[in-house]
Tab-separated table of C-alpha atoms in Angstrom:
chain	number	residue	atom	x	y	z
A	1	MET	CA	-106.692	76.637	73.208
A	2	LEU	CA	-110.161	76.380	71.570
A	3	PRO	CA	-111.799	74.643	74.558
A	4	ILE	CA	-110.845	76.999	76.993
A	5	ILE	CA	-112.552	79.723	74.355
A	6	ILE	CA	-115.337	77.704	74.005
A	7	PHE	CA	-115.714	77.464	77.852
A	8	LEU	CA	-115.436	80.801	79.024
A	9	LEU	CA	-118.290	81.794	75.870
A	10	MET	CA	-120.287	79.092	77.550
A	11	ALA	CA	-119.815	80.654	80.573
A	12	GLY	CA	-119.891	84.343	79.214
A	13	LEU	CA	-123.551	82.916	77.893
A	14	THR	CA	-124.959	81.574	80.906
A	15	VAL	CA	-124.373	84.691	83.014
A	16	PHE	CA	-125.803	86.412	80.078
A	17	MET	CA	-128.992	84.062	80.108
A	18	LEU	CA	-129.462	84.360	83.635
A	19	VAL	CA	-128.670	88.479	84.282
A	20	TYR	CA	-130.593	89.671	81.077
A	21	PRO	CA	-134.035	88.733	82.487
A	22	LEU	CA	-133.224	90.841	85.992
A	23	TRP	CA	-132.240	93.502	84.065
A	24	GLN	CA	-134.783	93.593	81.194
A	25	GLY	CA	-137.416	93.124	83.862
A	26	SER	CA	-139.044	89.765	84.079
A	27	SER	CA	-142.125	89.123	81.633
A	28	ALA	CA	-144.581	87.627	84.001
A	29	ALA	CA	-144.642	90.670	85.947
A	30	ARG	CA	-145.520	93.214	83.043
A	31	PRO	CA	-149.509	93.281	82.457
A	32	LEU	CA	-150.717	92.350	78.815
A	33	PRO	CA	-151.147	95.011	76.058
A	34	ALA	CA	-154.834	96.391	75.900
A	35	ALA	CA	-155.235	94.655	72.607
A	36	ALA	CA	-154.492	91.188	74.072
A	37	ALA	CA	-155.531	91.333	77.350
A	38	PRO	CA	-158.925	89.437	77.750
A	39	ARG	CA	-161.921	91.006	78.161
A	40	ALA	CA	-164.164	90.107	81.413
A	41	SER	CA	-167.697	89.377	80.680
A	42	ALA	CA	-170.509	91.749	82.724
A	43	GLY	CA	-172.781	89.103	82.986
A	44	LYS	CA	-175.850	87.825	80.895
A	45	CYS	CA	-178.771	89.174	79.533
A	46	ALA	CA	-181.746	88.525	81.873
A	47	THR	CA	-184.214	88.022	78.934
A	48	CYS	CA	-181.670	86.297	75.972
A	49	GLY	CA	-179.083	85.291	78.052
A	50	ARG	CA	-176.539	86.438	75.700
A	51	ALA	CA	-172.819	87.055	77.415
A	52	LEU	CA	-172.678	91.137	77.679
A	53	GLU	CA	-169.394	92.920	77.977
A	54	PRO	CA	-169.187	95.212	80.905
A	55	ASP	CA	-169.479	98.747	78.396
A	56	GLU	CA	-172.818	97.498	77.024
A	57	ARG	CA	-175.580	99.334	78.574
A	58	PHE	CA	-178.251	97.188	76.564
A	59	CYS	CA	-178.110	94.023	74.814
A	60	PRO	CA	-177.292	93.664	71.298
A	61	GLN	CA	-179.155	90.624	70.910
A	62	CYS	CA	-182.727	91.537	72.276
A	63	GLY	CA	-182.416	95.294	73.131
A	64	THR	CA	-182.822	94.955	76.895
A	65	PRO	CA	-181.452	97.379	79.599
A	66	ALA	CA	-178.430	95.418	81.064
A	67	GLY	CA	-179.262	97.508	84.447
A	68	LEU	CA	-176.112	98.910	86.812
A	69	ARG	CA	-173.223	97.277	86.644
A	70	CYS	CA	-169.975	98.007	88.577
A	71	PRO	CA	-167.500	99.371	86.301
A	72	GLN	CA	-164.373	98.112	87.924
A	73	CYS	CA	-165.630	94.241	87.784
A	74	GLY	CA	-169.300	93.925	86.339
A	75	ARG	CA	-171.191	92.545	89.013
A	76	ALA	CA	-174.786	93.646	88.825
A	77	LEU	CA	-175.594	96.163	91.402
A	78	ALA	CA	-179.205	97.030	92.629
A	79	GLY	CA	-178.646	100.828	92.465
A	80	ASP	CA	-178.147	102.184	96.167
A	81	GLU	CA	-174.731	100.876	96.834
A	82	ARG	CA	-171.684	103.319	97.788
A	83	PHE	CA	-169.345	100.705	97.232
A	84	CYS	CA	-169.114	97.329	94.838
A	85	PRO	CA	-169.985	94.191	97.021
A	86	GLY	CA	-167.337	92.253	94.764
A	87	CYS	CA	-164.460	94.408	94.242
A	88	GLY	CA	-164.581	97.331	96.734
A	89	THR	CA	-164.727	100.122	94.034
A	90	LYS	CA	-165.989	103.222	95.190
A	91	LEU	CA	-169.235	103.545	92.975
A	92	GLU	CA	-169.919	106.938	91.125
A	93	GLY	CA	-172.893	109.458	93.121
A	94	SER	CA	-171.579	107.592	96.498
A	95	ARG	CA	-170.612	109.680	99.002
């Protein structure tokens, strides 16, 4: 009797382990929380070489203006683009 109970418990546990991730949603498909998501660098300062974050408009080390950057991928822009050449994001002020 005990082996049958153990077998049924193990079979139930196996089914649970297979079905639960599907029911809950795969953790691989979930995005990382904002606090845990890695921050993309927007490039380097042209003067001192310090890594700049996408939201930084001036270098915090030397004060050099960071220049125009794509808000999506951080790629440097010349200023006359309507779309980012790196990621294709439509840029503000474009027609």
